[in-house]
Coordinates of C-alpha atoms in Angstrom, one line a residue:
X1 CA 0.0 0.0 0.0
X2 CA 1.4 3.4 -1.0
X3 CA 1.9 6.3 1.4
X4 CA -1.0 8.7 0.8
X5 CA -0.6 12.3 1.6
X6 CA -3.2 13.1 4.3
X7 CA -5.4 16.1 3.3
X8 CA -4.9 19.2 5.4
X9 CA -8.6 19.2 6.1
X10 CA -8.7 15.7 7.4
X11 CA -8.9 16.9 11.0
X12 CA -12.1 18.7 10.1
X13 CA -14.0 15.5 9.3
X14 CA -15.2 14.7 12.8
X15 CA -16.6 18.2 13.5
X16 CA -18.3 18.7 10.2
X17 CA -19.7 15.2 10.2
X18 CA -20.9 15.7 13.7
X19 CA -22.7 18.9 12.7
X20 CA -24.5 17.1 9.9
X21 CA -25.4 14.0 12.0
X22 CA -26.8 16.2 14.8
X23 CA -29.3 17.7 12.3
X24 CA -32.3 15.3 12.3
X25 CA -33.3 14.8 8.6
X26 CA -35.4 11.6 8.8
X27 CA -37.3 10.3 5.8
X28 CA -40.0 9.5 6.2
X29 CA -41.4 12.0 6.7
X30 CA -38.9 14.0 4.7
X31 CA -37.3 16.5 7.0
X32 CA -34.3 17.4 4.9
X33 CA -34.7 21.2 5.0
X34 CA -32.5 21.9 8.1
X35 CA -29.7 19.8 6.7
X36 CA -29.9 21.5 3.3
X37 CA -29.9 25.0 4.8
X38 CA -26.8 24.1 6.9
X39 CA -24.9 22.9 3.8
X40 CA -25.7 26.1 1.9
X41 CA -24.6 28.3 4.8
X42 CA -21.4 26.3 5.1
X43 CA -20.6 26.7 1.4
X44 CA -21.4 30.4 1.5
X45 CA -19.1 30.8 4.6
X46 CA -16.4 29.2 2.4
X47 CA -17.0 31.6 -0.6
X48 CA -18.6 28.9 -2.7
X49 CA -21.7 29.6 -4.7
X50 CA -24.5 27.3 -3.4
X51 CA -28.3 27.4 -3.5
X52 CA -31.4 25.6 -2.5
X53 CA -33.4 24.0 -5.3
X54 CA -37.1 23.7 -4.7
X55 CA -37.8 21.1 -7.4
X56 CA -39.4 18.6 -7.3
X57 CA -40.6 19.4 -3.7
X58 CA -41.3 23.0 -2.6
X59 CA -41.0 22.0 1.1
X60 CA -38.0 19.7 0.8
X61 CA -35.2 21.8 -0.8
X62 CA -32.1 20.2 -2.4
X63 CA -28.6 21.7 -2.6
X64 CA -26.3 22.5 -5.5
X65 CA -22.9 24.1 -5.2
X66 CA -20.5 24.8 -8.1
X67 CA -16.8 25.3 -8.1
X68 CA -15.4 26.4 -11.4
X69 CA -16.9 26.4 -14.9
X70 CA -14.4 24.4 -17.0
X71 CA -14.6 20.9 -18.5
X72 CA -14.9 18.2 -17.5
X73 CA -17.4 18.6 -14.6
X74 CA -17.4 16.0 -11.9
X75 CA -20.7 15.6 -9.9
X76 CA -20.3 14.7 -6.3
X77 CA -23.7 13.4 -5.0
X78 CA -24.8 12.7 -1.5
X79 CA -28.3 12.6 -0.2
X80 CA -29.4 14.4 3.0
X81 CA -32.2 12.2 4.1
X82 CA -31.6 9.4 6.7
X83 CA -33.6 6.4 8.0
X84 CA -35.8 7.1 11.1
X85 CA -33.9 6.4 14.3
X86 CA -36.6 4.1 15.6
X87 CA -36.7 3.1 19.2
X88 CA -34.1 5.6 20.6
X89 CA -33.8 3.6 23.9
X90 CA -32.1 0.8 22.0
X91 CA -29.2 3.2 21.0
X92 CA -26.2 2.9 23.3
X93 CA -25.1 6.2 21.7
X94 CA -28.0 8.7 21.1
X95 CA -28.8 8.8 17.4
X96 CA -28.2 12.6 17.0
X97 CA -25.5 13.2 19.6
X98 CA -22.6 12.3 17.2
X99 CA -20.6 10.8 20.0
X100 CA -17.0 9.6 19.3
X101 CA -15.7 6.5 21.0
X102 CA -12.7 4.3 20.2
X103 CA -12.1 6.0 16.8
X104 CA -15.7 5.7 15.7
X105 CA -18.4 8.4 15.3
X106 CA -21.9 7.2 16.1
X107 CA -25.2 8.5 14.9
X108 CA -28.1 8.1 12.5
X109 CA -26.9 8.8 9.0
X110 CA -23.2 8.8 9.9
X111 CA -22.5 6.0 7.3
X112 CA -25.6 6.5 5.1
X113 CA -24.6 9.0 4.0
X114 CA -23.6 12.1 5.8
X115 CA -20.0 11.0 5.7
X116 CA -20.1 11.0 1.9
X117 CA -21.7 14.5 2.0
X118 CA -19.0 15.7 4.4
X119 CA -16.2 14.4 2.1
X120 CA -17.8 16.0 -0.9
X121 CA -18.1 19.4 0.9
X122 CA -14.5 19.3 2.0
X123 CA -13.3 18.2 -1.5
X124 CA -15.1 21.1 -3.2
X125 CA -13.7 23.6 -0.8
X126 CA -10.1 22.2 -0.8
X127 CA -9.8 22.0 -4.6
X128 CA -11.3 25.4 -5.2
X129 CA -7.9 27.2 -5.3
X130 CA -6.5 24.7 -7.8
X131 CA -9.6 25.0 -10.0
X132 CA -9.7 28.8 -9.9
X133 CA -6.0 29.1 -10.6
X134 CA -6.3 26.9 -13.7
X135 CA -4.1 24.2 -12.2
X136 CA -7.2 21.9 -12.7
X137 CA -9.1 22.5 -15.9
X138 CA -12.4 21.1 -14.8
X139 CA -15.1 21.9 -12.3
X140 CA -17.0 20.3 -9.4
X141 CA -20.8 20.2 -9.1
X142 CA -21.9 19.3 -5.6
X143 CA -25.4 17.8 -5.3
X144 CA -27.3 17.1 -2.0
X145 CA -30.6 15.5 -3.1
X146 CA -33.6 14.5 -1.0
X147 CA -35.6 11.4 -0.8
X148 CA -33.1 8.7 -1.6
X149 CA -34.3 6.4 1.2
X150 CA -37.9 6.3 -0.2
X151 CA -37.2 6.3 -3.9
X152 CA -38.1 9.9 -4.5
X153 CA -36.7 11.5 -7.7
X154 CA -34.5 14.0 -5.9
X155 CA -31.4 13.5 -8.0
X156 CA -33.5 13.2 -11.2
X157 CA -35.1 16.5 -10.3
X158 CA -31.6 18.2 -10.1
X159 CA -30.7 16.6 -13.5
X160 CA -34.0 17.9 -15.0
X161 CA -33.1 21.4 -13.8
X162 CA -29.8 21.2 -15.7
X163 CA -27.5 20.4 -12.8
X164 CA -25.5 17.6 -14.4
X165 CA -21.9 17.0 -15.4
X166 CA -19.6 14.8 -17.5
X167 CA -19.0 12.2 -14.7
X168 CA -20.7 11.4 -11.4
X169 CA -19.8 9.8 -8.1
X170 CA -22.6 8.8 -5.7
X171 CA -20.9 8.7 -2.3
X172 CA -22.7 5.8 -0.6
X173 CA -20.8 3.5 1.8
X174 CA -19.0 0.8 -0.2
X175 CA -15.8 0.4 1.9
X176 CA -14.2 2.3 -1.0
X177 CA -15.1 -0.4 -3.5
X178 CA -16.0 1.0 -6.9
X179 CA -19.5 -0.2 -7.5
X180 CA -21.3 -0.2 -10.8
X181 CA -24.2 -2.6 -10.3
X182 CA -27.2 -2.3 -8.0
X183 CA -30.4 -4.3 -7.6
X184 CA -33.7 -2.6 -8.3
X185 CA -36.7 -2.9 -6.0
X186 CA -40.4 -2.5 -6.3
X187 CA -43.0 -2.3 -3.5
X188 CA -46.4 -3.8 -4.2
X189 CA -49.5 -3.4 -2.1
X190 CA -51.7 -6.5 -2.5
X191 CA -55.2 -6.3 -1.1
X192 CA -57.4 -9.3 -0.2
X193 CA -61.1 -8.6 -0.1
X194 CA -63.5 -10.2 2.4
X195 CA -66.9 -9.2 4.0
X196 CA -67.3 -7.4 7.3
X197 CA -69.3 -8.8 10.2
X198 CA -69.5 -8.9 14.0
X199 CA -67.0 -11.1 15.6
X200 CA -69.6 -12.6 17.9
X201 CA -71.0 -14.2 14.7
X202 CA -67.8 -14.8 12.7
X203 CA -69.6 -16.7 10.0
X204 CA -71.7 -13.6 9.2
X205 CA -68.7 -12.2 7.3
X206 CA -65.7 -13.5 5.4
X207 CA -62.5 -12.9 7.2
X208 CA -60.0 -11.2 4.9
X209 CA -57.0 -12.1 7.1
X210 CA -57.9 -15.8 6.9
X211 CA -58.5 -15.4 3.2
X212 CA -55.0 -14.1 2.8
X213 CA -53.4 -17.3 4.0
X214 CA -52.9 -18.9 0.6
X215 CA -51.6 -15.6 -0.8
X216 CA -49.0 -15.4 2.0
X217 CA -48.1 -19.1 1.4
X218 CA -47.5 -18.5 -2.3
X219 CA -45.5 -15.3 -1.8
X220 CA -43.2 -17.2 0.7
X221 CA -42.8 -19.9 -2.0
X222 CA -42.0 -17.2 -4.5
X223 CA -39.2 -15.9 -2.3
X224 CA -37.7 -19.4 -2.0
X225 CA -37.8 -19.8 -5.8
X226 CA -36.0 -16.4 -6.3
X227 CA -33.3 -17.2 -3.8
X228 CA -32.1 -20.0 -6.1
X229 CA -31.3 -17.3 -8.7
X230 CA -28.2 -15.2 -8.3
X231 CA -26.2 -12.5 -10.0
X232 CA -22.4 -12.5 -9.6
X233 CA -22.2 -8.9 -8.5
X234 CA -25.3 -8.3 -6.4
X235 CA -26.3 -11.8 -5.1
X236 CA -29.7 -13.5 -5.0
X237 CA -33.1 -12.0 -5.8
X238 CA -35.7 -11.7 -3.0
X239 CA -39.5 -11.2 -2.5
X240 CA -39.8 -9.9 1.1
X241 CA -43.1 -9.5 3.0
X242 CA -42.5 -6.2 4.9
X243 CA -45.9 -4.9 6.0
X244 CA -49.4 -6.1 6.7
X245 CA -52.5 -4.1 7.6
X246 CA -56.1 -5.2 8.1
X247 CA -59.1 -4.9 10.3
X248 CA -60.9 -1.8 11.8
X249 CA -61.4 -2.9 15.4
X250 CA -61.0 -5.9 17.7
X251 CA -64.6 -7.1 17.5
X252 CA -65.2 -6.9 13.8
X253 CA -64.5 -9.5 11.0
X254 CA -62.0 -7.7 8.8
X255 CA -63.3 -6.7 5.4
X256 CA -59.8 -6.4 3.8
X257 CA -56.1 -6.9 4.4
X258 CA -53.2 -5.4 2.6
X259 CA -49.8 -7.0 2.3
X260 CA -46.7 -5.2 1.2
X261 CA -44.4 -7.2 -1.0
X262 CA -40.9 -5.9 -1.6
X263 CA -39.3 -7.4 -4.7
X264 CA -35.5 -7.0 -5.1
X265 CA -34.4 -7.7 -8.7
X266 CA -31.3 -7.9 -10.8
X267 CA -29.5 -5.2 -12.8
X268 CA -30.5 -7.0 -16.0
X269 CA -34.2 -6.9 -15.1
X270 CA -36.7 -4.0 -15.4
X271 CA -39.6 -3.1 -13.1
X272 CA -42.0 -3.7 -15.9
X273 CA -40.8 -7.3 -16.2
X274 CA -41.3 -7.7 -12.5
X275 CA -44.8 -6.2 -12.7
X276 CA -45.7 -8.9 -15.2
X277 CA -44.1 -11.6 -13.0
X278 CA -46.1 -10.5 -9.9
X279 CA -49.3 -10.2 -11.8
X280 CA -49.0 -13.7 -13.1
X281 CA -48.5 -15.1 -9.6
X282 CA -51.5 -13.2 -8.2
X283 CA -53.7 -14.4 -11.1
X284 CA -52.7 -17.9 -10.2
X285 CA -53.6 -17.4 -6.5
X286 CA -57.0 -15.9 -7.5
X287 CA -57.8 -18.7 -9.8
X288 CA -56.7 -21.6 -7.5
X289 CA -58.3 -20.2 -4.3
X290 CA -61.2 -18.2 -5.6
X291 CA -59.9 -15.0 -4.1
X292 CA -60.5 -11.3 -5.0
X293 CA -57.1 -9.6 -5.1
X294 CA -56.2 -6.0 -6.1
X295 CA -52.6 -4.8 -6.4
X296 CA -50.6 -1.8 -7.3
X297 CA -46.9 -0.9 -7.5
X298 CA -46.6 1.9 -5.0
X299 CA -43.0 2.8 -5.4
X300 CA -39.9 1.6 -7.2
X301 CA -36.2 2.0 -7.6
X302 CA -34.7 1.1 -11.0
X303 CA -31.8 -1.2 -11.0
X304 CA -28.3 0.0 -12.1
X305 CA -26.1 -1.7 -14.6
X306 CA -23.3 0.7 -15.4
X307 CA -20.2 0.1 -17.4
X308 CA -17.5 -1.3 -15.1
X309 CA -14.7 0.1 -17.3
X310 CA -15.7 3.7 -17.4
X311 CA -13.2 6.5 -16.8
X312 CA -14.3 7.3 -13.3
X313 CA -14.5 3.6 -12.4
X314 CA -10.9 3.1 -13.5
X315 CA -9.6 6.2 -11.7
X316 CA -11.3 5.5 -8.4
X317 CA -10.2 1.8 -8.4
X318 CA -6.6 2.9 -9.0
X319 CA -6.6 5.4 -6.2
X320 CA -8.5 3.2 -3.7
X321 CA -6.2 0.3 -4.3
X322 CA -3.1 2.5 -4.0
X323 CA -4.2 4.1 -0.8
X324 CA -6.0 1.3 1.0
X325 CA -5.4 -2.0 -0.8
X326 CA -9.1 -2.0 -1.9
X327 CA -9.8 -4.8 -4.4
X328 CA -10.1 -3.7 -8.0
X329 CA -12.5 -6.3 -9.4
X330 CA -15.9 -5.2 -10.6
X331 CA -18.4 -4.9 -7.7
X332 CA -22.1 -4.6 -7.1
X333 CA -24.3 -4.0 -4.1
X334 CA -27.8 -5.5 -3.3
X335 CA -29.3 -2.1 -2.5
X336 CA -30.4 0.7 -4.7
X337 CA -28.6 4.0 -5.2
X338 CA -29.2 7.3 -6.9
X339 CA -26.5 6.2 -9.4
X340 CA -29.4 4.8 -11.4
X341 CA -30.6 8.3 -12.3
X342 CA -27.3 9.1 -14.1
X343 CA -26.9 5.6 -15.7
X344 CA -30.5 5.1 -16.9
X345 CA -31.5 8.6 -17.8
X346 CA -28.3 10.4 -19.0
X347 CA -25.1 9.6 -20.8
X348 CA -23.1 10.5 -17.8
X349 CA -20.7 7.7 -16.7
X350 CA -21.3 7.2 -13.0
X351 CA -20.2 5.0 -10.1
X352 CA -21.1 4.4 -6.5
X353 CA -18.1 4.9 -4.1
X354 CA -17.5 5.9 -0.5
X355 CA -16.1 4.9 2.9
X356 CA -18.1 3.2 5.5
X357 CA -19.9 -0.2 5.6
X358 CA -23.4 -0.5 4.2
X359 CA -24.2 -3.0 6.9
X360 CA -24.5 0.0 9.2
X361 CA -27.4 1.5 7.2
X362 CA -30.6 1.7 9.2
X363 CA -29.1 -0.1 12.3
X364 CA -29.0 1.0 15.9
X365 CA -25.7 2.6 16.8
X366 CA -24.8 3.3 13.1
X367 CA -21.2 4.5 13.0
X368 CA -18.2 5.2 10.8
X369 CA -14.5 4.7 11.4
X370 CA -12.7 8.1 11.5
X371 CA -9.4 6.6 10.2
X372 CA -11.1 5.2 7.1
X373 CA -12.8 8.5 6.5
X374 CA -9.5 10.2 6.6
X375 CA -8.0 7.8 4.0
X376 CA -11.2 8.2 1.9
X377 CA -10.9 12.0 1.8
X378 CA -7.4 11.6 0.3
X379 CA -8.7 9.1 -2.3
X380 CA -11.6 11.3 -3.3
X381 CA -9.5 14.4 -3.6
X382 CA -6.7 12.7 -5.6
X383 CA -9.2 10.9 -7.9
X384 CA -11.0 14.2 -8.4
X385 CA -7.8 15.9 -9.3
X386 CA -7.0 13.3 -11.9
X387 CA -10.5 13.5 -13.5
X388 CA -10.4 17.3 -13.6
X389 CA -6.9 17.5 -15.0
X390 CA -6.5 18.5 -18.6
X391 CA -3.5 16.2 -19.1

């Protein structure tokens, strides 16, 4: 492993990350505004043009900041929303206290992905003198979109507003692996119809929860079938049962029950193909069990299948390997990322890359390792320099 020059701003990582983590920006419900306003103020304090973008959501502003105007332009993308903290009594370190212990900074969003946002902010500021002097020919476009955790088109909204570049890096936690493939996912709400009645006379109605039994059995079988299929970069497919709602009160026969199915699919598949697959299974259940089912796809993330030999992929692999012995083989992840908006809707070569471990996402006592963050800042800045160089 080569000796990497530690960026002069590395000592600022814990404080800036702590500031971001301490700002509660949970989604749902979509409370990104305070984090966005903090980021804009920070850039303005550092003499960098930044602004809030009120598309596509007036009450959930996004952030863009621009350094330089030359070509090529590298987009550094990091979402501001985080998972809800859940039961805070189960956190050993309070979710928004940003406590540091044994070289780790704890807090909701520390890994996913306010560390990525922190590194992007510092990189834009640190490279500003080199860009403005002409030492680097290109420019940096910082994006802080909303709604990544719930599949909202935050990044796509920024692209639609013209905030796009020649290359893009989405700074999700990958342990500095250069990731080019992600699973897609679709959420389906499947409703089983029954007939209401008083529970003192249960046969006066038709219990939708009981009627749902063959549906649940078939969906569990569906998941077992999918798990036998696998993709070398992102692993097996899944059909997860993640929510169920039914019944109005404790002494009524429930008229309907709704089951949430989460279908994780391969980079080579489309959500339209998965729609057809789910529809065929539900028609089979209806036919064989004389059920009345209704379904809708309520949300979806497209899969990502980017070129693994793109210019930014090669640059980031090289610098990550040199600085941290990170493997250089093509890599994928089983979760969705905003990389899909660049890959599927523009001609911009894009990768997913960042420090931190995605196993921390959504967990109690989510944390990052400060030493890894320090190395990653150097990798990000050196890789950015190479991409923005006119040589």
